[in-house]
Amino acid sequence: MSRLSHFDTVRGLLTLQDPKQFLFFARTAGGRRAGKEFLARLKERTHDRDKAISLTSYGAQLKAIHRWGLEQPHDLSVIHQPVLVANGESDRMVPSQNSADLARRVPNGELVIYPDAGHSGIFQFHRQFVQTALEFLER
């Protein structure tokens, strides 16, 4: 994950593109288009925006993810709440098979995989995800 994040960040800088385009979206025509649409939506909000992540926070996040990834799998059978797991079918950071495994290991897990999407499946398919999440919460 760290190597991938660093690589895509550098790739974004070298191509003068936002690294999110590489990190979060499939490298297909549909994925690239969705990335551009997402980045345009981010710019719609002009005040009270979140601050950009600092290099210190970025490093700490990657370190925590790496440390967590080395742990033994936890017993998720103790989770009794329904769990909605959503992912893109081409997620390079959290592979879809990991999401399928998570949904399988949680007794009340429900999996949604978005086609032609990367890590940003819920942003790329935001309208569908909101509808799915609302229906899930109403049950």
mmCIF file of C-alpha atoms in Angstrom:
data_model
loop_
_atom_site.group_PDB
_atom_site.id
_atom_site.type_symbol
_atom_site.label_atom_id
_atom_site.label_comp_id
_atom_site.label_asym_id
_atom_site.label_seq_id
_atom_site.Cartn_x
_atom_site.Cartn_y
_atom_site.Cartn_z
ATOM 1 C CA MET A 1 0.000 0.000 0.000
ATOM 2 C CA SER A 2 2.762 2.471 0.898
ATOM 3 C CA ARG A 3 4.676 1.774 -2.294
ATOM 4 C CA LEU A 4 1.506 2.080 -4.359
ATOM 5 C CA SER A 5 0.525 5.353 -2.680
ATOM 6 C CA HIS A 6 3.988 6.853 -3.183
ATOM 7 C CA PHE A 7 4.137 5.657 -6.800
ATOM 8 C CA ASP A 8 0.736 7.099 -7.704
ATOM 9 C CA THR A 9 1.492 10.371 -5.926
ATOM 10 C CA VAL A 10 4.699 10.768 -7.935
ATOM 11 C CA ARG A 11 2.887 9.714 -11.109
ATOM 12 C CA GLY A 12 0.295 12.418 -10.474
ATOM 13 C CA LEU A 13 2.983 15.041 -9.933
ATOM 14 C CA LEU A 14 4.880 14.029 -13.085
ATOM 15 C CA THR A 15 1.738 14.084 -15.236
ATOM 16 C CA LEU A 16 0.339 17.234 -13.609
ATOM 17 C CA GLN A 17 -2.751 15.333 -12.461
ATOM 18 C CA ASP A 18 -4.294 14.937 -9.059
ATOM 19 C CA PRO A 19 -2.924 11.715 -7.509
ATOM 20 C CA LYS A 20 -6.510 10.778 -6.585
ATOM 21 C CA GLN A 21 -7.062 10.090 -10.279
ATOM 22 C CA PHE A 22 -4.522 7.244 -10.063
ATOM 23 C CA LEU A 23 -5.077 6.120 -6.473
ATOM 24 C CA PHE A 24 -8.847 5.876 -6.475
ATOM 25 C CA PHE A 25 -10.114 5.305 -10.015
ATOM 26 C CA ALA A 26 -9.793 2.463 -12.521
ATOM 27 C CA ARG A 27 -7.474 3.231 -15.421
ATOM 28 C CA THR A 28 -10.255 2.583 -17.938
ATOM 29 C CA ALA A 29 -11.988 5.250 -20.014
ATOM 30 C CA GLY A 30 -14.970 5.124 -17.637
ATOM 31 C CA GLY A 31 -12.737 5.244 -14.569
ATOM 32 C CA ARG A 32 -10.743 8.228 -15.841
ATOM 33 C CA ARG A 33 -13.973 10.063 -16.707
ATOM 34 C CA ALA A 34 -15.412 9.286 -13.252
ATOM 35 C CA GLY A 35 -12.215 10.566 -11.639
ATOM 36 C CA LYS A 36 -12.463 13.876 -13.473
ATOM 37 C CA GLU A 37 -16.130 14.206 -12.494
ATOM 38 C CA PHE A 38 -15.299 13.440 -8.858
ATOM 39 C CA LEU A 39 -12.463 15.969 -8.764
ATOM 40 C CA ALA A 40 -14.795 18.584 -10.275
ATOM 41 C CA ARG A 41 -17.394 17.840 -7.544
ATOM 42 C CA LEU A 42 -14.724 18.335 -4.891
ATOM 43 C CA LYS A 43 -14.156 21.866 -6.184
ATOM 44 C CA GLU A 44 -17.849 22.786 -5.899
ATOM 45 C CA ARG A 45 -17.485 23.461 -2.192
ATOM 46 C CA THR A 46 -15.524 26.680 -1.846
ATOM 47 C CA HIS A 47 -15.560 27.339 1.910
ATOM 48 C CA ASP A 48 -15.261 25.273 5.079
ATOM 49 C CA ARG A 49 -13.240 22.706 3.157
ATOM 50 C CA ASP A 50 -11.045 20.156 4.888
ATOM 51 C CA LYS A 51 -7.375 21.031 5.026
ATOM 52 C CA ALA A 52 -5.001 19.062 2.816
ATOM 53 C CA ILE A 53 -3.355 16.158 4.584
ATOM 54 C CA SER A 54 0.090 16.967 5.962
ATOM 55 C CA LEU A 55 3.105 14.849 5.079
ATOM 56 C CA THR A 56 3.329 13.838 8.738
ATOM 57 C CA SER A 57 -0.285 12.634 8.765
ATOM 58 C CA TYR A 58 0.155 10.894 5.412
ATOM 59 C CA GLY A 59 3.188 9.011 6.720
ATOM 60 C CA ALA A 60 1.443 8.114 9.983
ATOM 61 C CA GLN A 61 -1.588 6.793 8.092
ATOM 62 C CA LEU A 62 0.527 4.589 5.836
ATOM 63 C CA LYS A 63 2.518 3.327 8.826
ATOM 64 C CA ALA A 64 -0.693 2.441 10.697
ATOM 65 C CA ILE A 65 -2.134 0.655 7.658
ATOM 66 C CA HIS A 66 1.084 -1.320 7.240
ATOM 67 C CA ARG A 67 1.181 -2.305 10.920
ATOM 68 C CA TRP A 68 -2.512 -3.305 10.836
ATOM 69 C CA GLY A 69 -1.930 -5.376 7.688
ATOM 70 C CA LEU A 70 0.683 -7.484 9.484
ATOM 71 C CA GLU A 71 -1.698 -8.482 12.280
ATOM 72 C CA GLN A 72 -3.437 -11.835 12.458
ATOM 73 C CA PRO A 73 -7.070 -11.702 11.285
ATOM 74 C CA HIS A 74 -9.493 -10.842 14.062
ATOM 75 C CA ASP A 75 -12.555 -12.896 14.949
ATOM 76 C CA LEU A 76 -15.338 -10.943 13.270
ATOM 77 C CA SER A 77 -18.015 -13.459 14.227
ATOM 78 C CA VAL A 78 -18.560 -11.437 17.415
ATOM 79 C CA ILE A 79 -19.955 -8.522 15.385
ATOM 80 C CA HIS A 80 -23.720 -8.908 15.398
ATOM 81 C CA GLN A 81 -24.714 -5.644 13.735
ATOM 82 C CA PRO A 82 -25.453 -5.747 10.012
ATOM 83 C CA VAL A 83 -22.426 -4.516 8.049
ATOM 84 C CA LEU A 84 -22.474 -3.010 4.568
ATOM 85 C CA VAL A 85 -19.184 -3.531 2.738
ATOM 86 C CA ALA A 86 -18.720 -1.573 -0.489
ATOM 87 C CA ASN A 87 -15.810 -1.574 -2.895
ATOM 88 C CA GLY A 88 -14.858 -1.118 -6.518
ATOM 89 C CA GLU A 89 -14.098 -4.186 -8.599
ATOM 90 C CA SER A 90 -10.639 -2.841 -9.512
ATOM 91 C CA ASP A 91 -9.483 -1.454 -6.159
ATOM 92 C CA ARG A 92 -5.687 -1.562 -6.069
ATOM 93 C CA MET A 93 -5.406 -0.410 -2.431
ATOM 94 C CA VAL A 94 -8.034 -2.692 -0.894
ATOM 95 C CA PRO A 95 -8.499 -5.555 -3.342
ATOM 96 C CA SER A 96 -12.104 -6.612 -3.891
ATOM 97 C CA GLN A 97 -11.371 -10.111 -2.606
ATOM 98 C CA ASN A 98 -10.502 -8.547 0.777
ATOM 99 C CA SER A 99 -13.914 -6.883 0.859
ATOM 100 C CA ALA A 100 -15.593 -10.151 -0.085
ATOM 101 C CA ASP A 101 -13.665 -11.882 2.709
ATOM 102 C CA LEU A 102 -14.741 -9.205 5.197
ATOM 103 C CA ALA A 103 -18.405 -9.497 4.211
ATOM 104 C CA ARG A 104 -18.162 -13.298 4.517
ATOM 105 C CA ARG A 105 -16.515 -13.196 7.958
ATOM 106 C CA VAL A 106 -19.084 -10.850 9.490
ATOM 107 C CA PRO A 107 -22.278 -12.806 10.304
ATOM 108 C CA ASN A 108 -24.584 -10.126 8.859
ATOM 109 C CA GLY A 109 -22.310 -8.811 6.125
ATOM 110 C CA GLU A 110 -23.621 -7.544 2.812
ATOM 111 C CA LEU A 111 -21.264 -6.906 -0.092
ATOM 112 C CA VAL A 112 -21.685 -4.375 -2.889
ATOM 113 C CA ILE A 113 -19.069 -4.290 -5.656
ATOM 114 C CA TYR A 114 -19.195 -1.419 -8.145
ATOM 115 C CA PRO A 115 -18.117 -2.210 -11.721
ATOM 116 C CA ASP A 116 -15.350 -0.311 -13.498
ATOM 117 C CA ALA A 117 -14.412 1.324 -10.192
ATOM 118 C CA GLY A 118 -11.334 1.440 -8.015
ATOM 119 C CA HIS A 119 -10.956 2.477 -4.387
ATOM 120 C CA SER A 120 -13.472 5.234 -4.994
ATOM 121 C CA GLY A 121 -16.409 3.039 -5.909
ATOM 122 C CA ILE A 122 -18.714 4.857 -3.482
ATOM 123 C CA PHE A 123 -17.672 8.241 -4.920
ATOM 124 C CA GLN A 124 -17.881 7.100 -8.516
ATOM 125 C CA PHE A 125 -21.320 5.585 -7.910
ATOM 126 C CA HIS A 126 -22.367 8.075 -5.241
ATOM 127 C CA ARG A 127 -26.053 8.178 -6.176
ATOM 128 C CA GLN A 128 -26.376 4.392 -6.173
ATOM 129 C CA PHE A 129 -24.343 4.100 -2.980
ATOM 130 C CA VAL A 130 -26.524 6.610 -1.122
ATOM 131 C CA GLN A 131 -29.638 4.698 -2.192
ATOM 132 C CA THR A 132 -28.064 1.365 -1.170
ATOM 133 C CA ALA A 133 -26.898 2.781 2.172
ATOM 134 C CA LEU A 134 -30.321 4.267 2.945
ATOM 135 C CA GLU A 135 -32.070 0.992 2.108
ATOM 136 C CA PHE A 136 -29.527 -0.896 4.239
ATOM 137 C CA LEU A 137 -30.086 1.441 7.196
ATOM 138 C CA GLU A 138 -33.879 1.156 6.922
ATOM 139 C CA ARG A 139 -33.770 -2.635 7.411
#
